[in-house]
PDB file of C-alpha atoms in Angstrom:
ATOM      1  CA  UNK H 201      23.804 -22.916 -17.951  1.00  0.00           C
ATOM      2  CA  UNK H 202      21.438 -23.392 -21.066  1.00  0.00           C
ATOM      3  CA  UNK H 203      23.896 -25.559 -22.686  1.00  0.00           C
ATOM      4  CA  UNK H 204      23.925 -28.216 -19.782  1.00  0.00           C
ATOM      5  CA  UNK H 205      20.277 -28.561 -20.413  1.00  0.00           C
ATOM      6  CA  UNK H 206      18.997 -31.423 -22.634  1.00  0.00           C
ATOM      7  CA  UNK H 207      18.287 -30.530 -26.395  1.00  0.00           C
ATOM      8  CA  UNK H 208      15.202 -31.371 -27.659  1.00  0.00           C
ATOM      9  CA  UNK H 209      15.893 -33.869 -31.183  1.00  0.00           C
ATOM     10  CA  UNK H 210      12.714 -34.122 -33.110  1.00  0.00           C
ATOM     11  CA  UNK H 211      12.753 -36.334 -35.730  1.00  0.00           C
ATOM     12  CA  UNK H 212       9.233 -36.364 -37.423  1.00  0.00           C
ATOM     13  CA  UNK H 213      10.655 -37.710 -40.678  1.00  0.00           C
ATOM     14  CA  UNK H 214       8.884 -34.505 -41.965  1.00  0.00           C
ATOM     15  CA  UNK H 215      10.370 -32.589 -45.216  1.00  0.00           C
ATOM     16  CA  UNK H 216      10.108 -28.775 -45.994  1.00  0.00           C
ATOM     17  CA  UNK H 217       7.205 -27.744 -48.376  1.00  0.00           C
ATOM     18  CA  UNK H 218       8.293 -26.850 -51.707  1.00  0.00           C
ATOM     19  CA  UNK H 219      11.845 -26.344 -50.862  1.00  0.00           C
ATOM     20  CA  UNK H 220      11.042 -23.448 -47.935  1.00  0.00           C
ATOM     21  CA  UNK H 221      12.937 -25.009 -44.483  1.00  0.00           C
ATOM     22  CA  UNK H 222      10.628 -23.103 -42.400  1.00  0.00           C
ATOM     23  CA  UNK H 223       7.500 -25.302 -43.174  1.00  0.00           C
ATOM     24  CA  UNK H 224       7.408 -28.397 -41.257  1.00  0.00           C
ATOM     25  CA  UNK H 225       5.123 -31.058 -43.439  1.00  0.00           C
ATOM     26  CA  UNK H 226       3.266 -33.771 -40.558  1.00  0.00           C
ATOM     27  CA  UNK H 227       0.340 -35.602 -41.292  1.00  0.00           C
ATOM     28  CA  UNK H 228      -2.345 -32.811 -40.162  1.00  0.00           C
ATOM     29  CA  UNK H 229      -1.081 -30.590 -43.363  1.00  0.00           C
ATOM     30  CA  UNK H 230       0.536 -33.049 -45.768  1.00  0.00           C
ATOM     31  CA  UNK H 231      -2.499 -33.026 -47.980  1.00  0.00           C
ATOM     32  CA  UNK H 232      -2.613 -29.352 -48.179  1.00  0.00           C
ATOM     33  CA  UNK H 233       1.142 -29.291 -49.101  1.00  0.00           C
ATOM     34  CA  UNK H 234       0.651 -31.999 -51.673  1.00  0.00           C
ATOM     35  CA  UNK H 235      -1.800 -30.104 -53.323  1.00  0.00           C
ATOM     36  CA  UNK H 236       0.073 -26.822 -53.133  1.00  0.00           C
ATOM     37  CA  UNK H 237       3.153 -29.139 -54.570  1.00  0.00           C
ATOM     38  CA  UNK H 238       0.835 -30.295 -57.434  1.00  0.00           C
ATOM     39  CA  UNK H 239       0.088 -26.858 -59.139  1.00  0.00           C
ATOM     40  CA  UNK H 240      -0.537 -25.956 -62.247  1.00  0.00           C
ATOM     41  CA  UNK H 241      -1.857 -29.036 -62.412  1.00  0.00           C
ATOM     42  CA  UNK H 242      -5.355 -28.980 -60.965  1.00  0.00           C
ATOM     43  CA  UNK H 243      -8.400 -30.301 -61.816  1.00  0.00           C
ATOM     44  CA  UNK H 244     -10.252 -27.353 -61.153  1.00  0.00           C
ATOM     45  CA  UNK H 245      -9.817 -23.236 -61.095  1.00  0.00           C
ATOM     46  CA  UNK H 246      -9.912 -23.244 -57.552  1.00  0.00           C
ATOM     47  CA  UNK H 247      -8.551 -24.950 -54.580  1.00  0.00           C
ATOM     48  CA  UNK H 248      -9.900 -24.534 -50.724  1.00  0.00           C
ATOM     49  CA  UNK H 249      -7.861 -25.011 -48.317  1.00  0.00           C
ATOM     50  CA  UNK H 250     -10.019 -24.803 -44.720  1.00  0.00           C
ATOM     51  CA  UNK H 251      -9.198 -25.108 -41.303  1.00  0.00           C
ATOM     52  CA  UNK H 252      -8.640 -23.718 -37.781  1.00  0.00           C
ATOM     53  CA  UNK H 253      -6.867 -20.536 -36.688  1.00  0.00           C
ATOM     54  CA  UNK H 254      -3.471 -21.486 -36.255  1.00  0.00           C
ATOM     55  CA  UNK H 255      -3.272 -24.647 -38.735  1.00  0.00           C
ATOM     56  CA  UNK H 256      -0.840 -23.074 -41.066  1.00  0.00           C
ATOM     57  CA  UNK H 257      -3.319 -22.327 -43.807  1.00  0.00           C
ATOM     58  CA  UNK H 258      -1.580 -18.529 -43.969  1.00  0.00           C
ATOM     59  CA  UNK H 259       2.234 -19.466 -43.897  1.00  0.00           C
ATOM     60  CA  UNK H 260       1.083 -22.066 -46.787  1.00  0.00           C
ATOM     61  CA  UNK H 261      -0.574 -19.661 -48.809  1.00  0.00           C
ATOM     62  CA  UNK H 262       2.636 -17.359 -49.039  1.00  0.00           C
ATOM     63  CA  UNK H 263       4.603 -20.167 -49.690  1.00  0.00           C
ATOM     64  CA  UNK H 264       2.581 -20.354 -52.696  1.00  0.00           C
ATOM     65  CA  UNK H 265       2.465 -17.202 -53.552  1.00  0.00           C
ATOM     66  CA  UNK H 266       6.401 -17.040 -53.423  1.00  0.00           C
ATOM     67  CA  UNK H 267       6.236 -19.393 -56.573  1.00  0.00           C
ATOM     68  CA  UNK H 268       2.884 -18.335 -58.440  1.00  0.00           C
ATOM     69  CA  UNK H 269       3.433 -14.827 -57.409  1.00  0.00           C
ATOM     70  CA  UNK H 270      -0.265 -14.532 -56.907  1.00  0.00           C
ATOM     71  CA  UNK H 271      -2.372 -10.979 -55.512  1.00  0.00           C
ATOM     72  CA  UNK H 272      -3.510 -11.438 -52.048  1.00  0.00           C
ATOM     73  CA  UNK H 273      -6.732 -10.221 -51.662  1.00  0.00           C
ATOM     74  CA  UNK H 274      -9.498 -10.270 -48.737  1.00  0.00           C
ATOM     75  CA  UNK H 275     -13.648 -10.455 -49.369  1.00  0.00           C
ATOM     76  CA  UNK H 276     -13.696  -6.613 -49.141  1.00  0.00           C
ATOM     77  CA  UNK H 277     -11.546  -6.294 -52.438  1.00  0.00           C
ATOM     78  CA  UNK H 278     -14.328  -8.731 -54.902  1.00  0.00           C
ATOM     79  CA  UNK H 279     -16.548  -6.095 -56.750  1.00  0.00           C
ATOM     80  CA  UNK H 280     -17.304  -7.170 -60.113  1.00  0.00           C
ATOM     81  CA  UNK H 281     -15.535  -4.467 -61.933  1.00  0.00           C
ATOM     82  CA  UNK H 282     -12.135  -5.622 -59.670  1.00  0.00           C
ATOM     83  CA  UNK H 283     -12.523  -8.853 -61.246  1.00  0.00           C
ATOM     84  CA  UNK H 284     -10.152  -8.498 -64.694  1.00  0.00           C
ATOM     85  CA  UNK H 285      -7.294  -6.501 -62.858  1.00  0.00           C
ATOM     86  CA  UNK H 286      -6.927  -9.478 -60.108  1.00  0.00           C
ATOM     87  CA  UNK H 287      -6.268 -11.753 -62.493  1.00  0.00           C
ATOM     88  CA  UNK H 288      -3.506  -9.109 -64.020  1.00  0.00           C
ATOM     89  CA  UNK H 289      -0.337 -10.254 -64.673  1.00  0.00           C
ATOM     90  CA  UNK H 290       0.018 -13.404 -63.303  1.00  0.00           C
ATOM     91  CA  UNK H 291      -3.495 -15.420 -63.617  1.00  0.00           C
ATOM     92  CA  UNK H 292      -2.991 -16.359 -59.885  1.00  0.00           C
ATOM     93  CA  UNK H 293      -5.034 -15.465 -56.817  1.00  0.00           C
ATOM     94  CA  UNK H 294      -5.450 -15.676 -52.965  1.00  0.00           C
ATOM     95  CA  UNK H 295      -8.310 -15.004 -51.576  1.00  0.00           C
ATOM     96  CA  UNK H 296      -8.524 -14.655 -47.549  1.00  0.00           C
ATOM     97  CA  UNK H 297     -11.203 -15.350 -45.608  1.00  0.00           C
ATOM     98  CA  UNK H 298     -13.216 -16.739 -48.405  1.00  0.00           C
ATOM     99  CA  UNK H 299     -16.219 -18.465 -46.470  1.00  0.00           C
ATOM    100  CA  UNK H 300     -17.236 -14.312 -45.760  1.00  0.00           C
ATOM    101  CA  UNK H 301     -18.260 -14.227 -49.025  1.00  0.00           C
ATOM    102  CA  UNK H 302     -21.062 -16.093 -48.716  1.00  0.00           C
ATOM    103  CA  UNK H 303     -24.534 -14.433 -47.848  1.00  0.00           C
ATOM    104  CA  UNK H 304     -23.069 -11.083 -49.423  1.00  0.00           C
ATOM    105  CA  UNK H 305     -24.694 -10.844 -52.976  1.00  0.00           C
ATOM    106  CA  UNK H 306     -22.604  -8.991 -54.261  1.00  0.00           C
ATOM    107  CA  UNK H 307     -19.225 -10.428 -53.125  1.00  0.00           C
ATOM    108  CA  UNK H 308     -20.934 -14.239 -54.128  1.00  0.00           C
ATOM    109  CA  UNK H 309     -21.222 -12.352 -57.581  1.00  0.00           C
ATOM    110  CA  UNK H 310     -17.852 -10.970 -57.827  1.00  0.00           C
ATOM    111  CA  UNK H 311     -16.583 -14.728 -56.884  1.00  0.00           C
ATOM    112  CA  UNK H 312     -18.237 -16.326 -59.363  1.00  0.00           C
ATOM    113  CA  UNK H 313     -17.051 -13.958 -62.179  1.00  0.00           C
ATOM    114  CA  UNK H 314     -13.265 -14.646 -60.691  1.00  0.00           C
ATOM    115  CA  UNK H 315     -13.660 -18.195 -60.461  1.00  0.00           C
ATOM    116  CA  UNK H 316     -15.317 -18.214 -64.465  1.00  0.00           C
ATOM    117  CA  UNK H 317     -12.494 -15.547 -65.688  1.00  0.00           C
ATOM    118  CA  UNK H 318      -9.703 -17.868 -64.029  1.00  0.00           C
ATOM    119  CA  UNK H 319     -11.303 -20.941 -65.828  1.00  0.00           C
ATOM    120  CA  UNK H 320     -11.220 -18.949 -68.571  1.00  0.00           C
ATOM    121  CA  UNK H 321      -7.805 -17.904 -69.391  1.00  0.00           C
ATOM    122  CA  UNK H 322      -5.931 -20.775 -67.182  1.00  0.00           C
ATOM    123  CA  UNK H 323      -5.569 -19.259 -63.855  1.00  0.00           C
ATOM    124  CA  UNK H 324      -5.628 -20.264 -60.201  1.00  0.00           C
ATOM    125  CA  UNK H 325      -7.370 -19.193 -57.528  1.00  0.00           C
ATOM    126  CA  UNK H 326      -6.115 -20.382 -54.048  1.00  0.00           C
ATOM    127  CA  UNK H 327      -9.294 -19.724 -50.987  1.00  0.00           C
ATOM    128  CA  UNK H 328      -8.389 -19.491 -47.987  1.00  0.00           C
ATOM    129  CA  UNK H 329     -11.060 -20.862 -45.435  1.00  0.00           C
ATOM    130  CA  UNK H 330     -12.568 -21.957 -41.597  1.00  0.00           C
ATOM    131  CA  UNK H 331     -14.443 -24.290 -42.856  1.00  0.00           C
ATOM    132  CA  UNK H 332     -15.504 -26.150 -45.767  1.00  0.00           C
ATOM    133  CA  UNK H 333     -17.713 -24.427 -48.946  1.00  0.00           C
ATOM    134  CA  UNK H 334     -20.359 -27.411 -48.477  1.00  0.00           C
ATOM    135  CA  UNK H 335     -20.685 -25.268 -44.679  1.00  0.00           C
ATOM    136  CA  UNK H 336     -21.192 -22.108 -46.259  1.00  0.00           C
ATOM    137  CA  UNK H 337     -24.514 -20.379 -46.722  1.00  0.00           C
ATOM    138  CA  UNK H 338     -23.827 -19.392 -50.312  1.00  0.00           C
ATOM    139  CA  UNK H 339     -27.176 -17.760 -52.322  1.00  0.00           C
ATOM    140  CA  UNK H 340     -25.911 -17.917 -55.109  1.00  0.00           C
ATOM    141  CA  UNK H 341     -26.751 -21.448 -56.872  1.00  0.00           C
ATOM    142  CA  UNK H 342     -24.183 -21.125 -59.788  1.00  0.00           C
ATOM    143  CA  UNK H 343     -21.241 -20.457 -57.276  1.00  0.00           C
ATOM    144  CA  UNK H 344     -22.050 -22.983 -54.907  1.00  0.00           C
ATOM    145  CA  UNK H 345     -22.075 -25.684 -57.759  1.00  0.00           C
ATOM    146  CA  UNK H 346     -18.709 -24.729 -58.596  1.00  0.00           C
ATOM    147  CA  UNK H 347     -17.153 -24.728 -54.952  1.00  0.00           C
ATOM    148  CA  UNK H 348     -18.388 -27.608 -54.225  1.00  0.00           C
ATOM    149  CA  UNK H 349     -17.207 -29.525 -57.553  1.00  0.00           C
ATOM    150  CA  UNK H 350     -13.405 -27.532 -56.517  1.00  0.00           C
ATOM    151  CA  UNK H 351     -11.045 -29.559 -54.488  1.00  0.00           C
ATOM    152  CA  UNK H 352     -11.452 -29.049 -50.799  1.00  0.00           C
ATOM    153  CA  UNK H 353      -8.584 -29.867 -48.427  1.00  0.00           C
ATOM    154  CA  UNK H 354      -8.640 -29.936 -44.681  1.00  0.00           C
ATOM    155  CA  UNK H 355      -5.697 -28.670 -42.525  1.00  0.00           C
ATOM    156  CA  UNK H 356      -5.562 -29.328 -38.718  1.00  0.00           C
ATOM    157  CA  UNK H 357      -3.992 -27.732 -35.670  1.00  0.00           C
ATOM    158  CA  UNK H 358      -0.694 -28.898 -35.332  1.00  0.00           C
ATOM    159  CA  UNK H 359      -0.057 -31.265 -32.891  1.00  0.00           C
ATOM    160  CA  UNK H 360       2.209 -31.400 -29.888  1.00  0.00           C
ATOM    161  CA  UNK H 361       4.752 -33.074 -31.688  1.00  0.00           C
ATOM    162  CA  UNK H 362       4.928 -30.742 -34.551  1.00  0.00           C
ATOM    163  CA  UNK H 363       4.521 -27.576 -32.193  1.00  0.00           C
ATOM    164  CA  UNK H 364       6.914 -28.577 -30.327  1.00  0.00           C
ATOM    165  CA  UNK H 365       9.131 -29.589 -33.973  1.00  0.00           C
ATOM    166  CA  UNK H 366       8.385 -25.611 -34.877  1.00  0.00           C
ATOM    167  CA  UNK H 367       9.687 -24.257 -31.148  1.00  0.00           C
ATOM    168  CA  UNK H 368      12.600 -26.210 -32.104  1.00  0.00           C
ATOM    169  CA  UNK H 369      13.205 -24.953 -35.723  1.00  0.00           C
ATOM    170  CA  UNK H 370      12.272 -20.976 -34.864  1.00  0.00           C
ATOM    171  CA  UNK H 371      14.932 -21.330 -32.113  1.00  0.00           C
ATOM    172  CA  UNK H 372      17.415 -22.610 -34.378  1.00  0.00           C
ATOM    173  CA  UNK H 373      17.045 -20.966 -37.024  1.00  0.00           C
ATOM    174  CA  UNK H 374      17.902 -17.374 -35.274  1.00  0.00           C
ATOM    175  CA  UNK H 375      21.044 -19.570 -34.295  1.00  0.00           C
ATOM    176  CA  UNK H 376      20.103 -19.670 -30.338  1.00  0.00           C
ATOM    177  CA  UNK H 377      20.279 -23.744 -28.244  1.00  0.00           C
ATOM    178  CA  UNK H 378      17.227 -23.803 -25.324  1.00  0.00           C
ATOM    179  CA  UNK H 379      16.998 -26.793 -23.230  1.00  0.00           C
ATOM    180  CA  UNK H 380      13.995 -28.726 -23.043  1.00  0.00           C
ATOM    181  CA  UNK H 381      12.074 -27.354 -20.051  1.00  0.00           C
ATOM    182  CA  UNK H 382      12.062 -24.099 -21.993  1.00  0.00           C
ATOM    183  CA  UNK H 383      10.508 -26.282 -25.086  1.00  0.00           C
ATOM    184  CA  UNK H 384       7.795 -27.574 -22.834  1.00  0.00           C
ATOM    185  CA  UNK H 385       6.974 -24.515 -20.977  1.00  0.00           C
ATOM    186  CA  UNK H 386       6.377 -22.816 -23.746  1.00  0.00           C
ATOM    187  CA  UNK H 387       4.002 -25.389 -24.779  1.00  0.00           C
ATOM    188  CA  UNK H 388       1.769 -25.236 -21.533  1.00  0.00           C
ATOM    189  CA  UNK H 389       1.997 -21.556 -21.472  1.00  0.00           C
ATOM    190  CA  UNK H 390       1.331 -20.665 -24.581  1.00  0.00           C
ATOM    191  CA  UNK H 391      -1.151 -19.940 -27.406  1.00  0.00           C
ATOM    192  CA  UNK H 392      -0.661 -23.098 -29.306  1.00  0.00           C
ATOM    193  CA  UNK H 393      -0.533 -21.810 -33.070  1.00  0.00           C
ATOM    194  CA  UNK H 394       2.007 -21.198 -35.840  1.00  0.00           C
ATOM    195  CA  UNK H 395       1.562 -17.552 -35.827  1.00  0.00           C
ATOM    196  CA  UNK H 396       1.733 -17.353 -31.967  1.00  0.00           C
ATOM    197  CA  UNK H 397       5.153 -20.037 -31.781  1.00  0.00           C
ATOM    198  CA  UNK H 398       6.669 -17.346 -34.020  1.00  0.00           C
ATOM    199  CA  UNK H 399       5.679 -14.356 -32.112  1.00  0.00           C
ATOM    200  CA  UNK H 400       6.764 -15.730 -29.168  1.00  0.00           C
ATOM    201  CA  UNK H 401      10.437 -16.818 -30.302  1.00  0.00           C
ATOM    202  CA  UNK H 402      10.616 -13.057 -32.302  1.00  0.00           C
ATOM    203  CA  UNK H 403       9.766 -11.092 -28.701  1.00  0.00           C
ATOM    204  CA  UNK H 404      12.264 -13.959 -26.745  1.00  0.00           C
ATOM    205  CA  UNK H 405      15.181 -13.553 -29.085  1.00  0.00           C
ATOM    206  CA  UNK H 406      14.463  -9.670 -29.477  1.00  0.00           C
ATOM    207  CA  UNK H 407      14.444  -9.634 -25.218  1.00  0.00           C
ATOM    208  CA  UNK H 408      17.215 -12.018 -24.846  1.00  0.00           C
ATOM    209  CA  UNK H 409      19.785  -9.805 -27.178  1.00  0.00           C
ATOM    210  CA  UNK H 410      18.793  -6.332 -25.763  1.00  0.00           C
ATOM    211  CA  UNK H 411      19.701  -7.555 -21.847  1.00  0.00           C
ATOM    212  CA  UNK H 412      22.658 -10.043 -23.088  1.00  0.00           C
ATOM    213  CA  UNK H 413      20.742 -13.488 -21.092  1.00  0.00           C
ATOM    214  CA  UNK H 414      20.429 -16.841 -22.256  1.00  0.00           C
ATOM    215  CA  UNK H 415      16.830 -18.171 -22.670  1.00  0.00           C
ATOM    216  CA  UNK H 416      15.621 -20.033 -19.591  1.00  0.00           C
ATOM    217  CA  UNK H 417      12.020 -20.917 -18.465  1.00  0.00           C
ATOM    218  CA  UNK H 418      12.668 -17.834 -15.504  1.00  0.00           C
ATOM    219  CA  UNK H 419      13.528 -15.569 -18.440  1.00  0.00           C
ATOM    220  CA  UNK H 420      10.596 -16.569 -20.628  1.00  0.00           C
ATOM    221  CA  UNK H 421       8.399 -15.758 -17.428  1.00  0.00           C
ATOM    222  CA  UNK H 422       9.886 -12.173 -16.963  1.00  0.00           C
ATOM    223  CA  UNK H 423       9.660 -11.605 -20.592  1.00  0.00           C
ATOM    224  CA  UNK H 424       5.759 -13.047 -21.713  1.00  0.00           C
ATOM    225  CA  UNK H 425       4.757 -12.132 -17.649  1.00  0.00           C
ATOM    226  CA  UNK H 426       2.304 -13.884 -15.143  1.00  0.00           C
ATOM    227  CA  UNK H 427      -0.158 -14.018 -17.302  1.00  0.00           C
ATOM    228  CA  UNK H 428       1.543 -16.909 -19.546  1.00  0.00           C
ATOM    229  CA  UNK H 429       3.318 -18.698 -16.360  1.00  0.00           C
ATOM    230  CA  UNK H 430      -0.444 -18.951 -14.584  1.00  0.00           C
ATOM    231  CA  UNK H 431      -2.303 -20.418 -18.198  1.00  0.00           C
ATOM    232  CA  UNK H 432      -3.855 -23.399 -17.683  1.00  0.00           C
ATOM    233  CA  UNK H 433      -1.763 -26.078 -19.283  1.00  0.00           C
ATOM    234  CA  UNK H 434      -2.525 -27.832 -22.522  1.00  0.00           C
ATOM    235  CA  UNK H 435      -4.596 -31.416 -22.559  1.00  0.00           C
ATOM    236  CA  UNK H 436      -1.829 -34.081 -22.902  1.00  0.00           C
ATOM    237  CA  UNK H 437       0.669 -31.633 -20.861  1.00  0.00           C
ATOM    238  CA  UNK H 438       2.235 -32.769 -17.602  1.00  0.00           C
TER     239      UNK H 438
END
């Protein structure tokens, strides 16, 4: 029976990012979350927030957009005569993807009008990133200047403790107790992202409801197949 299995209690003394509960803050994203915390106030038109796949750089950036009700946009959406209507109503935008821009002369261009119209009237631009801007190849001298003067904050890949603190949460948030083993198996198993920890509790809840079973490490191997029971587990992983 799942209930006879031990529960997993994970206390990370973490807190949820601007009042959303499904954001756990740990010290790989606590900057980031800080920073997000900290607007309108700063220093600069633009923020970067860079790192890996899977660090939470996405779920962050709606967060924010929940309260500054920014556009979302990607590189393919900067031409210069988009410039004025992204900035329309709300002075607030997200830009995916940003280090794409660079080496494209004409999205570098439409950047660098965005960034100077959000300086202009008070806005906010929030990039989205792999890396840092002092990594990108940017051509354009004037926009480079101004990156690199922006605030730039890291985000890492979460952890095994905070992975493992988000398996947890997903699980109880759709109301459903898994013991342990299930916890870890899904840790060795699986893609070890955000985006992927969600997936994988959606398809498992989804699975468990239409046959009426509890969630148990044989289920989770019928359900996410052979290929996720023969991965190769994670470093650190028994």
């Amino acid at each position: 029976m799942v209930a006879e299995n031990k529960q997993l209690s994970l206390d990370l003394g973490h807190r949820s990012a601007m009042g959303e509960a499904d954001f756990l803050v740990a010290p790989g994203n606590a900057d980031a979350v800080a920073w997000l915390d900290a607007w309108p106030d700063w220093p600069a038109p633009a923020l970067v927030l860079f790192g890996p796949p899977g660090s939470g750089k996405s779920h962050l950036a709606q967060i924010w957009r929940a309260r500054s009700r920014a556009v979302l946009v990607e590189p393919d959406d900067l031409h210069l005569d988009s410039v004025p209507d992204l900035l329309r109503p709300m002075r607030t935008v997200v830009l995916d993807r940003a280090h794409e821009v660079a080496g494209d002369p004409g999205r570098e261009r439409a950047l660098f009008h965005l960034y100077n119209a959000a300086k202009e009237i008070g806005g906010s631009l929030l990039l989205l990133a792999d890396n840092a801007p002092v990594n990108w190849v940017l051509r354009l001298p004037d926009l480079r200047s101004r990156l690199l003067a922006a605030p730039a904050v890291g985000m890492a890949a979460p952890d095994d403790a905070l992975l493992m603190a988000v398996l947890v949460k997903l699980f109880a948030d759709r109301q459903i107790r898994v013991g342990e083993d299930v916890i870890r198996w899904l840790m060795t198993r699986t893609e070890r992202s955000f985006a992927n920890a969600r997936r994988v509790v959606e398809v498992l809840d989804r699975a468990a409801l239409e046959a009426k079973k509890p969630i148990t490490v044989p289920f989770c191997k019928a359900v996410l197949g052979q290929d996720a029971e023969e991965a190769e587990p994670a470093a650190g992983q028994p």
